[in-house]
Amino acid sequence: MSRRLPWAAIARVPLYLLAVTMLAPFWWMVIGAFKPVPELSRNPPSFLPADPSFDNFHDPSWTPGKQIAGHVAGLFQRWPELPGGYFRFMANSLFVTTAVTIGSLLLAAMAAYALTKLEIRGRRIIFLVVLASMMVPWQVSLIPNYLIVRNLGWLDSYQGYIVPALAKAFVLFFLVQYMRSIPDELVHAGRVDGAGEFRIWWRIVLPLLRPALAAMAIFIALAEWNNFLWPLIIINDDSFANLPVALSRLSTSVAQNPQGMGVVMAASLLTSLPTVIFFFVFQKHFTKGITLSGIKG
Amino acid sequence: MSTTETPHATVRSAPRIRAAKAKRRPHLRRNLPGYLMLAPFLALFAAFLVWPLLNSLYLAFTDFNGIKPPNLVGLDNFTRLWTDDARFRKALGNTSLYVVFSVGLTTLLALALALAFRTTRLRDKTMRTIFFLPSVTSSMALFLIWGWIFDVEDFGLANTVLAWFGADSVAWLSTPELAVPILVFISVWGGAGYGMIIFVAGLNAIPEELYEQAEIDGASAWRKFWHITLPLLRPVTTYVLITSLIGAFQVFEAVYVVFRTTASNVGGVLDSALMIVPYLYDMGFGKFELGFASAIAWTLFIVIFVVSTVQLRLSRTLKDL
């Protein structure tokens, strides 16, 4: 494969064109967010905002209750009854994502340690049930989970997001696989030194588990950041909405009206930035995480 | 859970030393930390996964509507769903089309991208980053952008591109024949980069010596691809196929965000974009026929289970050829 035939370069050309197609929607979002309202419905559209503005984020000439042609409420001027407005959703998403990621990793890492390194009766059966549960699509448990959360009075609450999401079968499965590669001698050495199991887990096992935890953390955090169907069902009150639900409601409220699409693009841009920045900072971990779980799983 | 298991400790015919140890200290007390560490996961796993699954199986055989206590109705939900529900047939048909084309095209494109951009050169890294970008962007944001791109007006991006080629504007999202192709396009655009990363890892795991040996034997590039790359890539291909298959069957957000026109319509014009999970959402949380919606959920499981089993068998048969 070291010597390249000339057609190999030619064959790449359509893929370069495709790369342009890949970037076009992102570009369309960015310029949409900075186009003033009249420019959003100009025909033919502009591919560089002729008169870029922050009006879609905050429009100084917009006043509540008054209709001025060419001006709509900016993103930060919406949800006036909600303290923080748009940033409330950002905070909700950040909090829920962090809680679910840390919580589910700790629970699964603890359980994986017990299942692989400690004497547990029926561990084969437990592991088998966990494996079997991975074959069932999660939507199957959607309705009963909704009923449970409703009976607990957890609709419109953070618990409603977090608690049902903590026990993740695939995380346990992955960590058990990884834990098997940690030599038992290390654990024994800890016991000889008189450390309790919890201490061994925290001081010896967790640090060794770090690559696996990092890989899983990225998966869990991305999934939780994008979580939509579950909050759509359990969250009615805007003050508990996460970003996807808030964005979906925002787009419904401006539906079919090009004037509001600038605000929707502004919100989309701000919602995408955290994960994209996160990706560029931890790029290596992303690809490593995917291949680690991909090849092993 | 564990109290019932203590009596077995002395009955078991375990090695003598272990038995003696167990007698000195009962199993449960000796291993208490282990059970304590397992308990939080198991409790939540049982409460929010195992129990809901069993409960959903039960609900699928009832007429539960969320308010009145459920009555058992036997197989009524399933017979209604499978024999005379035109909307479900529509949803199943759309989903099948979507799965076949989305999974097929995503995998092909992912493999092509991996073959073209597999090295650590800056050019390849940049291209990989570009194609991977949708995987790390908020999916809600992406679907909102696509909705805006496929705007019905002349100034929508899709219609502007058509105008460059002298074509007339198209009412993209309200043309029933275009619904599934648009969803396939969006999913291939968004998913190819992810598969590409896995394929790149698979390609780089193939020993270079095999290619060198083939080169000495005078094999053409095509033969090397066909006889070395593809066979050695089979486990990776199977993995990509199965995971994207399972994901494609569960499509919801794209349909809900891009095609929903009014609050009560989830499937687009004439249900042209209706899929299994949006239909489940509509019946369960729009119409509150929770028993019937549970039957849809278990049907989804059966479909995914059968298709992925067949796919695994196929891959194994191919290997034996």
Short mmCIF file of C-alpha atoms in Angstrom, two decimals, chain B residues 56-318:
data_model
loop_
_atom_site.label_atom_id
_atom_site.label_comp_id
_atom_site.label_asym_id
_atom_site.label_seq_id
_atom_site.Cartn_x
_atom_site.Cartn_y
_atom_site.Cartn_z
CA SER B 56 -43.94 -3.46 29.70
CA LEU B 57 -44.38 -7.08 28.64
CA TYR B 58 -47.43 -7.28 30.89
CA LEU B 59 -48.84 -3.95 29.65
CA ALA B 60 -48.55 -5.15 26.05
CA PHE B 61 -51.32 -7.65 26.82
CA THR B 62 -53.63 -5.07 28.44
CA ASP B 63 -55.79 -2.15 27.39
CA PHE B 64 -54.05 0.26 29.81
CA ASN B 65 -54.69 3.94 29.05
CA GLY B 66 -52.85 5.55 31.96
CA ILE B 67 -55.94 6.26 34.05
CA LYS B 68 -58.15 3.20 34.45
CA PRO B 69 -56.55 0.04 35.89
CA PRO B 70 -55.36 -2.25 33.08
CA ASN B 71 -57.50 -5.17 31.85
CA LEU B 72 -55.94 -8.21 30.25
CA VAL B 73 -56.99 -8.41 26.62
CA GLY B 74 -54.87 -11.33 25.45
CA LEU B 75 -53.24 -10.89 22.06
CA ASP B 76 -55.64 -8.14 20.96
CA ASN B 77 -52.95 -5.44 20.77
CA PHE B 78 -50.65 -7.59 18.69
CA THR B 79 -53.35 -8.81 16.29
CA ARG B 80 -54.57 -5.24 15.82
CA LEU B 81 -51.00 -4.04 15.28
CA TRP B 82 -49.91 -6.78 12.91
CA THR B 83 -53.09 -7.43 10.93
CA ASP B 84 -55.14 -4.27 10.61
CA ASP B 85 -53.18 -1.15 11.43
CA ALA B 86 -52.44 0.82 8.29
CA ARG B 87 -50.32 3.38 10.17
CA PHE B 88 -48.10 0.69 11.67
CA ARG B 89 -47.67 -0.90 8.25
CA LYS B 90 -46.64 2.51 6.96
CA ALA B 91 -44.23 2.97 9.87
CA LEU B 92 -42.74 -0.50 9.37
CA GLY B 93 -42.37 0.03 5.62
CA ASN B 94 -40.71 3.44 6.07
CA THR B 95 -38.40 2.10 8.78
CA SER B 96 -37.33 -0.88 6.66
CA LEU B 97 -36.52 1.33 3.68
CA TYR B 98 -34.70 3.76 5.94
CA VAL B 99 -32.68 1.04 7.67
CA VAL B 100 -31.58 -0.68 4.46
CA PHE B 101 -30.42 2.49 2.71
CA SER B 102 -29.11 4.32 5.74
CA VAL B 103 -27.06 1.39 7.03
CA GLY B 104 -25.87 0.33 3.58
CA LEU B 105 -24.80 3.76 2.39
CA THR B 106 -23.31 4.79 5.74
CA THR B 107 -21.15 1.67 5.88
CA LEU B 108 -20.00 1.99 2.26
CA LEU B 109 -19.12 5.65 2.65
CA ALA B 110 -17.41 5.00 5.99
CA LEU B 111 -15.25 2.31 4.41
CA ALA B 112 -14.39 4.50 1.42
CA LEU B 113 -13.42 7.37 3.71
CA ALA B 114 -11.31 5.09 5.90
CA LEU B 115 -9.46 3.72 2.87
CA ALA B 116 -8.84 7.21 1.51
CA PHE B 117 -7.87 8.97 4.73
CA ARG B 118 -6.29 6.38 7.03
CA THR B 119 -2.81 7.79 7.68
CA THR B 120 -1.63 10.24 10.31
CA ARG B 121 -0.75 12.88 7.72
CA LEU B 122 -2.22 16.32 8.32
CA ARG B 123 -4.42 16.04 5.22
CA ASP B 124 -5.98 12.79 6.42
CA LYS B 125 -6.38 14.01 9.98
CA THR B 126 -8.14 17.16 8.77
CA MET B 127 -10.48 15.21 6.54
CA ARG B 128 -11.27 12.77 9.35
CA THR B 129 -12.05 15.66 11.67
CA ILE B 130 -14.40 17.21 9.10
CA PHE B 131 -16.31 13.98 8.60
CA PHE B 132 -16.42 13.26 12.32
CA LEU B 133 -17.76 16.71 13.22
CA PRO B 134 -21.49 15.78 13.07
CA SER B 135 -20.88 13.03 15.64
CA VAL B 136 -19.87 15.58 18.25
CA THR B 137 -22.41 18.27 17.39
CA SER B 138 -25.69 18.48 19.24
CA SER B 139 -28.05 16.27 17.25
CA MET B 140 -30.97 18.60 17.95
CA ALA B 141 -29.00 21.49 16.43
CA LEU B 142 -28.20 19.40 13.34
CA PHE B 143 -31.82 18.47 12.73
CA LEU B 144 -32.92 22.09 13.17
CA ILE B 145 -30.31 23.14 10.60
CA TRP B 146 -31.53 20.48 8.16
CA GLY B 147 -35.10 21.63 8.65
CA TRP B 148 -33.98 25.17 7.76
CA ILE B 149 -31.92 23.96 4.77
CA PHE B 150 -34.92 22.08 3.34
CA ASP B 151 -37.13 25.14 3.75
CA VAL B 152 -39.99 25.30 1.28
CA GLU B 153 -39.16 28.86 0.17
CA ASP B 154 -36.86 29.71 -2.73
CA PHE B 155 -34.24 31.09 -0.32
CA GLY B 156 -33.75 27.73 1.41
CA LEU B 157 -30.25 26.34 0.86
CA ALA B 158 -31.49 23.16 -0.87
CA ASN B 159 -33.68 25.15 -3.26
CA THR B 160 -30.86 27.65 -3.90
CA VAL B 161 -28.59 24.79 -4.95
CA LEU B 162 -31.33 23.52 -7.27
CA ALA B 163 -31.63 27.01 -8.76
CA TRP B 164 -27.90 26.99 -9.60
CA PHE B 165 -28.62 24.04 -11.87
CA GLY B 166 -31.68 25.75 -13.30
CA ALA B 167 -34.17 23.49 -11.52
CA ASP B 168 -37.44 24.61 -9.97
CA SER B 169 -37.90 24.83 -6.20
CA VAL B 170 -39.15 21.75 -4.42
CA ALA B 171 -41.41 21.59 -1.35
CA TRP B 172 -38.92 19.17 0.22
CA LEU B 173 -40.51 18.30 3.52
CA SER B 174 -44.10 18.17 2.30
CA THR B 175 -43.43 15.92 -0.70
CA PRO B 176 -44.25 12.40 0.60
CA GLU B 177 -41.88 10.59 -1.78
CA LEU B 178 -38.93 12.61 -0.53
CA ALA B 179 -39.42 12.01 3.21
CA VAL B 180 -37.47 8.75 3.59
CA PRO B 181 -34.71 9.75 1.12
CA ILE B 182 -34.17 12.99 3.07
CA LEU B 183 -33.95 11.09 6.35
CA VAL B 184 -31.49 8.63 4.78
CA PHE B 185 -29.40 11.52 3.46
CA ILE B 186 -29.30 13.21 6.87
CA SER B 187 -28.31 9.98 8.63
CA VAL B 188 -25.55 9.10 6.14
CA TRP B 189 -24.22 12.66 6.38
CA GLY B 190 -24.23 12.42 10.18
CA GLY B 191 -23.10 8.81 10.65
CA ALA B 192 -20.39 8.06 8.08
CA GLY B 193 -17.63 9.76 10.08
CA TYR B 194 -18.26 7.56 13.09
CA GLY B 195 -18.00 4.34 11.10
CA MET B 196 -14.91 5.75 9.38
CA ILE B 197 -13.07 6.04 12.72
CA ILE B 198 -13.79 2.38 13.51
CA PHE B 199 -12.76 1.26 10.02
CA VAL B 200 -9.50 3.23 10.27
CA ALA B 201 -8.65 1.38 13.48
CA GLY B 202 -9.52 -1.90 11.80
CA LEU B 203 -7.38 -1.10 8.74
CA ASN B 204 -4.40 -0.10 10.81
CA ALA B 205 -4.60 -3.38 12.72
CA ILE B 206 -3.98 -5.38 9.54
CA PRO B 207 -0.29 -6.42 9.49
CA GLU B 208 1.70 -4.54 6.83
CA GLU B 209 3.67 -7.74 6.01
CA LEU B 210 0.61 -9.26 4.35
CA TYR B 211 0.57 -6.46 1.79
CA GLU B 212 4.33 -6.64 1.29
CA GLN B 213 4.10 -10.37 0.67
CA ALA B 214 1.27 -9.84 -1.81
CA GLU B 215 3.29 -7.17 -3.57
CA ILE B 216 6.19 -9.59 -4.01
CA ASP B 217 3.70 -12.04 -5.50
CA GLY B 218 2.69 -9.30 -7.94
CA ALA B 219 -0.89 -8.83 -6.72
CA SER B 220 -2.82 -5.83 -8.01
CA ALA B 221 -4.25 -3.20 -5.68
CA TRP B 222 -7.72 -4.53 -6.32
CA ARG B 223 -6.72 -8.11 -5.49
CA LYS B 224 -5.02 -6.96 -2.30
CA PHE B 225 -8.18 -5.16 -1.27
CA TRP B 226 -10.38 -8.12 -2.13
CA HIS B 227 -8.21 -10.88 -0.63
CA ILE B 228 -6.53 -9.18 2.31
CA THR B 229 -8.33 -6.01 3.39
CA LEU B 230 -11.95 -7.12 3.14
CA PRO B 231 -11.61 -10.57 4.79
CA LEU B 232 -9.51 -9.21 7.66
CA LEU B 233 -11.93 -6.34 8.12
CA ARG B 234 -14.94 -8.61 8.47
CA PRO B 235 -15.31 -8.47 12.30
CA VAL B 236 -15.10 -4.67 12.19
CA THR B 237 -17.61 -4.51 9.35
CA THR B 238 -20.00 -6.73 11.26
CA TYR B 239 -19.67 -4.50 14.29
CA VAL B 240 -20.35 -1.33 12.29
CA LEU B 241 -23.29 -2.96 10.50
CA ILE B 242 -24.93 -4.30 13.66
CA THR B 243 -24.56 -1.13 15.72
CA SER B 244 -25.80 1.15 12.95
CA LEU B 245 -28.62 -1.27 12.23
CA ILE B 246 -29.81 -1.15 15.82
CA GLY B 247 -29.48 2.63 15.89
CA ALA B 248 -31.34 3.05 12.60
CA PHE B 249 -34.33 1.03 13.80
CA GLN B 250 -34.66 3.38 16.76
CA VAL B 251 -34.73 6.61 14.73
CA PHE B 252 -36.93 9.20 16.41
CA GLU B 253 -35.44 12.66 16.81
CA ALA B 254 -34.87 13.33 13.08
CA VAL B 255 -38.48 12.47 12.28
CA TYR B 256 -39.86 14.45 15.19
CA VAL B 257 -37.76 17.57 14.62
CA VAL B 258 -37.55 17.79 10.83
CA PHE B 259 -40.97 16.50 9.80
CA ARG B 260 -43.42 17.41 12.52
CA THR B 261 -45.70 20.12 11.16
CA THR B 262 -48.25 20.54 13.97
CA ALA B 263 -48.27 19.49 17.60
CA SER B 264 -50.44 16.45 16.90
CA ASN B 265 -48.64 15.25 13.78
CA VAL B 266 -45.42 13.29 14.31
CA GLY B 267 -44.98 11.58 10.96
CA GLY B 268 -45.02 14.44 8.45
CA VAL B 269 -47.42 14.83 5.53
CA LEU B 270 -49.57 11.68 5.09
CA ASP B 271 -47.29 9.90 7.61
CA SER B 272 -44.64 9.87 4.90
CA ALA B 273 -41.85 10.02 7.52
CA LEU B 274 -43.54 7.90 10.18
CA MET B 275 -41.24 5.31 11.77
CA ILE B 276 -41.65 2.75 14.55
CA VAL B 277 -40.46 4.81 17.53
CA PRO B 278 -42.28 8.02 16.50
CA TYR B 279 -45.41 5.87 16.13
CA LEU B 280 -44.80 4.45 19.61
CA TYR B 281 -44.43 7.98 20.94
CA ASP B 282 -47.61 9.08 19.20
CA MET B 283 -49.73 6.17 20.47
CA GLY B 284 -48.21 6.20 23.97
CA PHE B 285 -47.83 9.87 24.78
CA GLY B 286 -50.10 11.54 22.21
CA LYS B 287 -53.10 9.23 22.44
CA PHE B 288 -52.20 7.56 25.77
CA GLU B 289 -52.90 4.04 24.53
CA LEU B 290 -50.13 2.74 26.77
CA GLY B 291 -51.03 -0.96 26.39
CA PHE B 292 -51.02 -0.73 22.61
CA ALA B 293 -47.81 1.33 22.61
CA SER B 294 -46.12 -1.38 24.73
CA ALA B 295 -47.04 -3.90 22.04
CA ILE B 296 -45.31 -1.61 19.51
CA ALA B 297 -42.24 -1.51 21.76
CA TRP B 298 -41.99 -5.30 21.97
CA THR B 299 -42.55 -5.56 18.24
CA LEU B 300 -39.57 -3.24 17.81
CA PHE B 301 -37.52 -5.59 19.99
CA ILE B 302 -38.58 -8.64 17.97
CA VAL B 303 -37.75 -6.93 14.67
CA ILE B 304 -34.31 -5.78 15.85
CA PHE B 305 -33.56 -9.16 17.41
CA VAL B 306 -34.48 -11.14 14.29
CA VAL B 307 -32.67 -8.81 11.88
CA SER B 308 -29.44 -8.65 13.90
CA THR B 309 -29.44 -12.44 14.44
CA VAL B 310 -29.85 -13.01 10.71
CA GLN B 311 -27.10 -10.47 10.06
CA LEU B 312 -24.72 -12.23 12.48
CA ARG B 313 -25.50 -15.64 10.91
CA LEU B 314 -24.91 -14.21 7.45
CA SER B 315 -21.56 -12.82 8.46
CA ARG B 316 -20.56 -16.17 9.96
CA THR B 317 -21.65 -18.06 6.85
CA LEU B 318 -19.63 -15.67 4.68
#
